[in-house]
Amino acid sequence: MIASAVKRVLGGGDGRSPAEVDGDIREEFAFHLAMLERDLREEGLAPGAARAESERRFGDIPALHRRCRAEALKERIMLQKVTIGLLVLISVGLLWGLILTTQRARAAREMAEAMRAQSQAAREHAVEAERKARESETAARAAAEKPGQVYLEGIVGRPGTFSFAPGLTLRRLMASAGGTSAQIRRITVTNSDGKGGQTVRFTLSGEDYLKAADGPDVELKANDLIRVE
Amino acid sequence: MPRPTRQPDLIQGTLDAMVLRTLGRAPNHGYGIARAIEAASDGRLTIEEGSLYPALHRLERRGDLSSEWRMTELNRRAKYYALTPRGRKRLVAEIEEWADVSRAVSRVLGLSPAGVAAAGGGG
């Protein structure tokens, strides 16, 4: 019973095509009208009148045809409606899925874009920091490498400010400044740390300095202040 | 022309029962069924003949009737309907139901069973 119901639904009733169903209905109606017309003529009606009367008694032929057609194809029509309904549902589902996927993809793309922008900003920030560090390092190195000056005062031929170069020694500086007198008692070398503080680096007695040309000598540093007295 | 121009409306269930009863005697085509109903009711019941066909197609779809195309005595193709075993059971149920309704209506109208039998003409 279930199998026959399934067969009827899947096969669309008795397996006839809609065109065949229409043909059968037309032929069935035509037979009925012809038989009725024949009987009416036998009862004495004129051919034209018999035809008109048979059609009148039969009823609304197009409407009756539609009703018969709907009955014969009911399962098929129902199946078509179910199929259309399912197709609509599937289409809506697919469309919805597509919209969701698109939205998710767009959100992921936007997030990736934001992360990329953030990472780009971080990279730029790092590059900038590195550049600044390099600049400051360069400046520090430049400051460190700056030849600077030394200052000489006291009993010397030509006191004043002299350029400092690595390797400059006390005796060389004295030679540059026109030598010193034989009465010097002491030489004091102090160095400023650039922040206002002063450190006495060493002192040398005049006697020791004057002993001999190859006597004690000391290397000077930039910003040394050499006081000869 | 003795036929009435205004045909009484027949409720669907009644038409189904009359169709099943007619085909219970022998397979027939739609035109034959219409004439048989008319003759059995002594011309009192005439139906809008075309309305017979939606009922036939519905009963066939439900499995109460089977059908086949045959040649008539006038050498013309006609669709013959026959009662299936399911249709036969349905006919019995329809007759019982009609008898119940008929008895109930008769009681309401104050008719005796004999009066009903006389009015209905038997079956």
Short mmCIF file of C-alpha atoms in Angstrom, two decimals:
data_model
loop_
_atom_site.label_atom_id
_atom_site.label_comp_id
_atom_site.label_asym_id
_atom_site.label_seq_id
_atom_site.Cartn_x
_atom_site.Cartn_y
_atom_site.Cartn_z
CA MET A 1 0.00 0.00 0.00
CA ILE A 2 2.84 2.34 0.92
CA ALA A 3 4.75 1.16 -2.15
CA SER A 4 1.79 1.89 -4.43
CA ALA A 5 1.35 5.33 -2.85
CA VAL A 6 5.05 6.08 -3.39
CA LYS A 7 4.75 4.82 -6.99
CA ARG A 8 1.71 7.02 -7.58
CA VAL A 9 3.50 10.08 -6.19
CA LEU A 10 6.79 9.49 -7.99
CA GLY A 11 5.14 8.38 -11.20
CA GLY A 12 2.66 11.26 -11.13
CA GLY A 13 -0.52 9.15 -10.80
CA ASP A 14 -1.00 6.50 -13.46
CA GLY A 15 2.12 7.44 -15.41
CA ARG A 16 0.33 9.40 -18.13
CA SER A 17 1.83 12.68 -19.26
CA PRO A 18 -0.25 15.87 -18.74
CA ALA A 19 -0.82 15.98 -22.51
CA GLU A 20 -2.12 12.39 -22.47
CA VAL A 21 -4.40 13.20 -19.53
CA ASP A 22 -5.77 16.21 -21.46
CA GLY A 23 -6.32 14.05 -24.56
CA ASP A 24 -8.16 11.38 -22.54
CA ILE A 25 -10.42 13.96 -20.88
CA ARG A 26 -11.25 15.55 -24.25
CA GLU A 27 -12.06 12.18 -25.78
CA GLU A 28 -14.16 11.16 -22.78
CA PHE A 29 -16.16 14.39 -22.90
CA ALA A 30 -16.55 14.15 -26.68
CA PHE A 31 -17.93 10.64 -26.38
CA HIS A 32 -20.45 11.73 -23.74
CA LEU A 33 -21.59 14.75 -25.79
CA ALA A 34 -21.89 12.67 -28.95
CA MET A 35 -23.99 10.01 -27.19
CA LEU A 36 -26.23 12.60 -25.56
CA GLU A 37 -26.66 14.45 -28.85
CA ARG A 38 -27.56 11.19 -30.59
CA ASP A 39 -30.20 10.35 -27.93
CA LEU A 40 -31.68 13.85 -28.12
CA ARG A 41 -31.94 13.62 -31.88
CA GLU A 42 -33.68 10.28 -31.50
CA GLU A 43 -36.11 12.08 -29.17
CA GLY A 44 -36.86 14.46 -32.03
CA LEU A 45 -34.57 17.43 -31.60
CA ALA A 46 -33.03 19.05 -34.68
CA PRO A 47 -29.27 18.38 -35.07
CA GLY A 48 -28.24 21.94 -34.10
CA ALA A 49 -30.62 22.06 -31.14
CA ALA A 50 -29.54 18.57 -29.99
CA ARG A 51 -25.90 19.70 -30.00
CA ALA A 52 -26.70 22.89 -28.05
CA GLU A 53 -28.85 21.00 -25.53
CA SER A 54 -26.21 18.34 -24.94
CA GLU A 55 -23.59 21.02 -24.25
CA ARG A 56 -26.00 22.83 -21.92
CA ARG A 57 -26.70 19.67 -19.94
CA PHE A 58 -23.07 18.72 -19.78
CA GLY A 59 -22.10 21.99 -18.07
CA ASP A 60 -19.06 24.29 -18.24
CA ILE A 61 -16.72 22.18 -20.36
CA PRO A 62 -13.44 24.15 -19.78
CA ALA A 63 -14.07 24.31 -16.00
CA LEU A 64 -14.96 20.59 -15.84
CA HIS A 65 -11.85 19.78 -17.89
CA ARG A 66 -9.71 21.72 -15.39
CA ARG A 67 -11.29 19.89 -12.43
CA CYS A 68 -10.72 16.49 -14.03
CA ARG A 69 -7.16 17.43 -14.90
CA ALA A 70 -6.49 18.57 -11.31
CA GLU A 71 -7.91 15.28 -9.98
CA ALA A 72 -5.90 13.14 -12.39
CA LEU A 73 -2.66 15.02 -11.80
CA LYS A 74 -3.16 15.78 -8.12
CA GLU A 75 -0.13 13.83 -6.87
CA ARG A 76 2.05 15.23 -9.59
CA ILE A 77 0.88 18.79 -8.90
CA MET A 78 1.45 18.23 -5.19
CA LEU A 79 4.89 16.79 -5.91
CA GLN A 80 5.68 19.80 -8.08
CA LYS A 81 4.61 22.13 -5.28
CA VAL A 82 6.72 20.21 -2.76
CA THR A 83 9.66 20.22 -5.18
CA ILE A 84 9.29 23.94 -5.83
CA GLY A 85 9.01 24.56 -2.09
CA LEU A 86 12.14 22.51 -1.45
CA LEU A 87 14.00 24.26 -4.25
CA VAL A 88 12.99 27.64 -2.83
CA LEU A 89 14.13 26.53 0.64
CA ILE A 90 17.42 25.18 -0.72
CA SER A 91 17.96 28.36 -2.75
CA VAL A 92 17.26 30.55 0.27
CA GLY A 93 19.60 28.37 2.35
CA LEU A 94 22.35 28.56 -0.25
CA LEU A 95 21.89 32.30 -0.63
CA TRP A 96 21.98 32.76 3.13
CA GLY A 97 25.10 30.60 3.35
CA LEU A 98 26.71 32.61 0.59
CA ILE A 99 25.88 35.90 2.35
CA LEU A 100 27.26 34.55 5.65
CA THR A 101 30.42 33.27 3.99
CA THR A 102 30.93 36.58 2.22
CA GLN A 103 30.40 38.50 5.45
CA ARG A 104 32.82 36.22 7.32
CA ALA A 105 35.40 36.50 4.55
CA ARG A 106 35.04 40.28 4.56
CA ALA A 107 35.40 40.40 8.38
CA ALA A 108 38.49 38.16 8.19
CA ARG A 109 39.92 40.33 5.43
CA GLU A 110 39.28 43.48 7.45
CA MET A 111 40.83 41.92 10.52
CA ALA A 112 43.88 40.82 8.53
CA GLU A 113 44.08 44.30 7.04
CA ALA A 114 43.93 45.87 10.51
CA MET A 115 46.58 43.48 11.80
CA ARG A 116 48.75 44.21 8.79
CA ALA A 117 48.34 47.95 9.35
CA GLN A 118 49.13 47.49 13.03
CA SER A 119 52.20 45.44 12.24
CA GLN A 120 53.25 48.00 9.62
CA ALA A 121 52.89 50.77 12.20
CA ALA A 122 54.92 48.74 14.71
CA ARG A 123 57.56 48.12 12.07
CA GLU A 124 57.68 51.80 11.16
CA HIS A 125 57.87 52.65 14.83
CA ALA A 126 60.77 50.22 15.28
CA VAL A 127 62.55 51.63 12.23
CA GLU A 128 62.04 55.16 13.55
CA ALA A 129 63.34 54.16 17.00
CA GLU A 130 66.30 52.46 15.39
CA ARG A 131 67.00 55.55 13.29
CA LYS A 132 66.82 57.77 16.35
CA ALA A 133 69.07 55.41 18.29
CA ARG A 134 71.49 55.41 15.38
CA GLU A 135 71.40 59.19 15.21
CA SER A 136 71.97 59.55 18.88
CA GLU A 137 74.72 56.97 18.74
CA THR A 138 76.29 58.82 15.81
CA ALA A 139 75.99 62.06 17.70
CA ALA A 140 77.55 60.47 20.76
CA ARG A 141 80.30 58.97 18.67
CA ALA A 142 80.81 62.29 16.93
CA ALA A 143 80.95 63.97 20.28
CA ALA A 144 83.34 61.36 21.52
CA GLU A 145 85.47 61.57 18.44
CA LYS A 146 85.42 65.33 18.42
CA PRO A 147 89.02 66.48 18.70
CA GLY A 148 88.12 69.02 21.34
CA GLN A 149 90.51 71.44 22.91
CA VAL A 150 92.95 71.78 25.74
CA TYR A 151 93.54 74.94 27.74
CA LEU A 152 96.91 76.14 28.88
CA GLU A 153 97.51 78.91 31.40
CA GLY A 154 100.26 80.15 33.66
CA ILE A 155 103.91 80.62 33.07
CA VAL A 156 104.18 79.68 29.45
CA GLY A 157 105.36 81.54 26.40
CA ARG A 158 101.90 81.57 24.78
CA PRO A 159 99.03 80.53 27.04
CA GLY A 160 95.63 79.90 25.47
CA THR A 161 93.46 77.34 23.82
CA PHE A 162 95.00 74.62 21.69
CA SER A 163 93.45 72.03 19.49
CA PHE A 164 93.43 68.57 20.92
CA ALA A 165 94.36 65.57 18.85
CA PRO A 166 94.80 62.03 20.08
CA GLY A 167 98.41 61.46 21.08
CA LEU A 168 98.97 65.01 22.33
CA THR A 169 101.29 65.02 25.35
CA LEU A 170 102.16 67.63 27.94
CA ARG A 171 105.61 68.27 26.62
CA ARG A 172 104.39 68.63 23.03
CA LEU A 173 101.79 71.09 24.15
CA MET A 174 104.42 73.06 26.06
CA ALA A 175 106.62 73.08 22.95
CA SER A 176 103.69 74.36 20.89
CA ALA A 177 103.10 77.10 23.47
CA GLY A 178 106.64 78.44 23.29
CA GLY A 179 108.12 76.56 26.27
CA THR A 180 108.05 77.44 29.90
CA SER A 181 110.22 79.15 32.40
CA ALA A 182 112.82 77.51 34.58
CA GLN A 183 111.01 78.81 37.66
CA ILE A 184 107.97 76.63 37.43
CA ARG A 185 107.08 74.89 40.58
CA ARG A 186 104.21 72.77 39.62
CA ILE A 187 102.03 71.66 36.72
CA THR A 188 98.41 70.68 37.45
CA VAL A 189 96.21 68.98 34.85
CA THR A 190 92.49 69.04 35.52
CA ASN A 191 89.68 67.87 33.31
CA SER A 192 86.11 69.06 33.12
CA ASP A 193 83.48 66.36 32.75
CA GLY A 194 81.32 68.68 30.70
CA LYS A 195 78.70 68.89 33.45
CA GLY A 196 80.42 71.53 35.55
CA GLY A 197 82.59 69.16 37.61
CA GLN A 198 86.37 69.25 37.58
CA THR A 199 88.77 66.47 38.37
CA VAL A 200 92.46 66.88 39.05
CA ARG A 201 94.01 64.28 36.88
CA PHE A 202 97.56 64.66 38.07
CA THR A 203 100.15 67.13 39.31
CA LEU A 204 103.80 67.23 38.45
CA SER A 205 106.50 69.13 40.24
CA GLY A 206 108.42 71.72 38.23
CA GLU A 207 111.59 70.04 39.21
CA ASP A 208 110.54 66.72 37.85
CA TYR A 209 109.33 68.29 34.65
CA LEU A 210 112.52 70.23 34.11
CA LYS A 211 114.97 67.42 34.87
CA ALA A 212 115.39 66.32 31.34
CA ALA A 213 113.76 66.57 27.99
CA ASP A 214 113.02 62.87 28.11
CA GLY A 215 111.68 63.13 31.62
CA PRO A 216 108.12 62.35 32.63
CA ASP A 217 105.53 63.06 30.03
CA VAL A 218 101.84 62.39 30.14
CA GLU A 219 99.16 62.02 27.51
CA LEU A 220 96.53 64.69 27.52
CA LYS A 221 92.80 64.32 27.00
CA ALA A 222 90.33 66.64 25.38
CA ASN A 223 89.20 69.47 27.64
CA ASP A 224 92.23 69.15 29.86
CA LEU A 225 93.19 72.38 31.62
CA ILE A 226 96.85 72.62 32.20
CA ARG A 227 97.93 75.08 34.79
CA VAL A 228 101.62 75.93 34.97
CA GLU A 229 102.81 77.86 38.07
CA MET B 1 -38.77 17.83 -23.60
CA PRO B 2 -39.56 15.98 -20.34
CA ARG B 3 -36.19 16.61 -18.62
CA PRO B 4 -36.15 19.37 -15.99
CA THR B 5 -34.09 22.38 -16.92
CA ARG B 6 -33.02 22.99 -13.30
CA GLN B 7 -31.13 20.02 -11.97
CA PRO B 8 -30.99 19.42 -8.22
CA ASP B 9 -27.58 19.89 -6.62
CA LEU B 10 -26.14 16.68 -5.36
CA ILE B 11 -23.73 16.65 -2.50
CA GLN B 12 -20.44 15.04 -3.35
CA GLY B 13 -20.77 12.05 -1.03
CA THR B 14 -24.17 11.17 -2.45
CA LEU B 15 -22.90 11.37 -6.01
CA ASP B 16 -19.94 9.14 -5.09
CA ALA B 17 -22.28 6.58 -3.53
CA MET B 18 -24.57 6.53 -6.59
CA VAL B 19 -21.61 6.14 -8.95
CA LEU B 20 -20.20 3.28 -6.88
CA ARG B 21 -23.64 1.61 -6.70
CA THR B 22 -24.13 1.87 -10.46
CA LEU B 23 -20.69 0.42 -11.20
CA GLY B 24 -21.31 -2.33 -8.63
CA ARG B 25 -23.66 -3.90 -11.17
CA ALA B 26 -21.35 -3.72 -14.19
CA PRO B 27 -18.47 -1.62 -15.56
CA ASN B 28 -19.69 1.38 -17.53
CA HIS B 29 -18.62 4.65 -19.14
CA GLY B 30 -19.57 8.09 -17.85
CA TYR B 31 -22.51 8.50 -20.20
CA GLY B 32 -23.86 5.07 -19.25
CA ILE B 33 -23.52 5.90 -15.54
CA ALA B 34 -25.46 9.15 -16.01
CA ARG B 35 -28.27 7.32 -17.82
CA ALA B 36 -28.34 4.52 -15.24
CA ILE B 37 -28.70 6.98 -12.35
CA GLU B 38 -31.45 8.79 -14.21
CA ALA B 39 -33.30 5.54 -14.95
CA ALA B 40 -32.88 4.17 -11.42
CA SER B 41 -34.41 7.33 -9.96
CA ASP B 42 -37.28 7.28 -12.43
CA GLY B 43 -35.99 10.48 -13.95
CA ARG B 44 -36.20 12.31 -10.60
CA LEU B 45 -32.45 12.63 -10.20
CA THR B 46 -30.65 14.20 -13.09
CA ILE B 47 -27.21 15.51 -12.55
CA GLU B 48 -25.20 18.12 -14.38
CA GLU B 49 -23.69 15.40 -16.47
CA GLY B 50 -20.23 16.86 -16.72
CA SER B 51 -19.91 16.96 -12.91
CA LEU B 52 -19.85 13.18 -12.99
CA TYR B 53 -16.34 13.21 -14.45
CA PRO B 54 -14.40 15.00 -11.67
CA ALA B 55 -16.03 12.49 -9.28
CA LEU B 56 -14.99 9.55 -11.50
CA HIS B 57 -11.41 10.85 -11.76
CA ARG B 58 -11.26 11.42 -8.00
CA LEU B 59 -12.56 7.92 -7.21
CA GLU B 60 -10.11 6.45 -9.71
CA ARG B 61 -7.20 8.38 -8.18
CA ARG B 62 -8.17 7.11 -4.70
CA GLY B 63 -8.17 3.54 -5.99
CA ASP B 64 -11.92 2.95 -5.67
CA LEU B 65 -12.27 2.60 -9.45
CA SER B 66 -10.14 1.22 -12.24
CA SER B 67 -10.55 2.19 -15.89
CA GLU B 68 -9.80 1.04 -19.39
CA TRP B 69 -10.53 2.25 -22.88
CA ARG B 70 -12.80 -0.04 -24.87
CA MET B 71 -14.69 0.05 -28.13
CA THR B 72 -18.45 0.54 -27.77
CA GLU B 73 -21.15 -1.13 -29.81
CA LEU B 74 -21.14 1.98 -31.99
CA ASN B 75 -17.48 1.32 -32.77
CA ARG B 76 -16.32 4.28 -30.78
CA ARG B 77 -13.65 4.42 -28.03
CA ALA B 78 -15.00 5.01 -24.51
CA LYS B 79 -13.43 4.95 -21.07
CA TYR B 80 -15.03 2.24 -18.95
CA TYR B 81 -14.86 2.38 -15.18
CA ALA B 82 -15.08 -0.64 -12.86
CA LEU B 83 -15.26 -1.05 -9.10
CA THR B 84 -12.07 -2.25 -7.40
CA PRO B 85 -12.17 -4.37 -4.20
CA ARG B 86 -11.40 -1.20 -2.30
CA GLY B 87 -14.29 0.56 -4.08
CA ARG B 88 -16.61 -2.31 -3.15
CA LYS B 89 -15.76 -1.86 0.56
CA ARG B 90 -16.27 1.82 0.15
CA LEU B 91 -19.70 1.22 -1.44
CA VAL B 92 -20.81 -0.84 1.57
CA ALA B 93 -19.62 1.90 3.94
CA GLU B 94 -21.34 4.60 1.86
CA ILE B 95 -24.64 2.70 1.83
CA GLU B 96 -24.52 2.23 5.61
CA GLU B 97 -23.73 5.87 6.13
CA TRP B 98 -26.54 6.97 3.80
CA ALA B 99 -28.97 4.69 5.63
CA ASP B 100 -27.97 6.28 8.95
CA VAL B 101 -28.38 9.80 7.62
CA SER B 102 -31.63 8.91 5.88
CA ARG B 103 -33.08 7.41 9.06
CA ALA B 104 -32.03 10.44 11.09
CA VAL B 105 -33.56 12.89 8.58
CA SER B 106 -36.74 10.79 8.41
CA ARG B 107 -37.07 10.92 12.19
CA VAL B 108 -36.65 14.68 12.16
CA LEU B 109 -39.27 15.00 9.41
CA GLY B 110 -41.63 12.64 11.24
CA LEU B 111 -41.75 10.07 8.46
CA SER B 112 -42.35 6.35 9.14
CA PRO B 113 -39.77 3.83 7.86
CA ALA B 114 -42.45 2.57 5.51
CA GLY B 115 -42.89 6.13 4.23
CA VAL B 116 -39.14 6.43 3.69
CA ALA B 117 -39.07 3.13 1.82
CA ALA B 118 -42.00 4.27 -0.33
CA ALA B 119 -40.40 7.67 -0.97
CA GLY B 120 -36.91 6.24 -1.65
CA GLY B 121 -38.16 3.48 -3.92
CA GLY B 122 -35.78 0.85 -2.50
CA GLY B 123 -32.26 0.17 -3.68
#
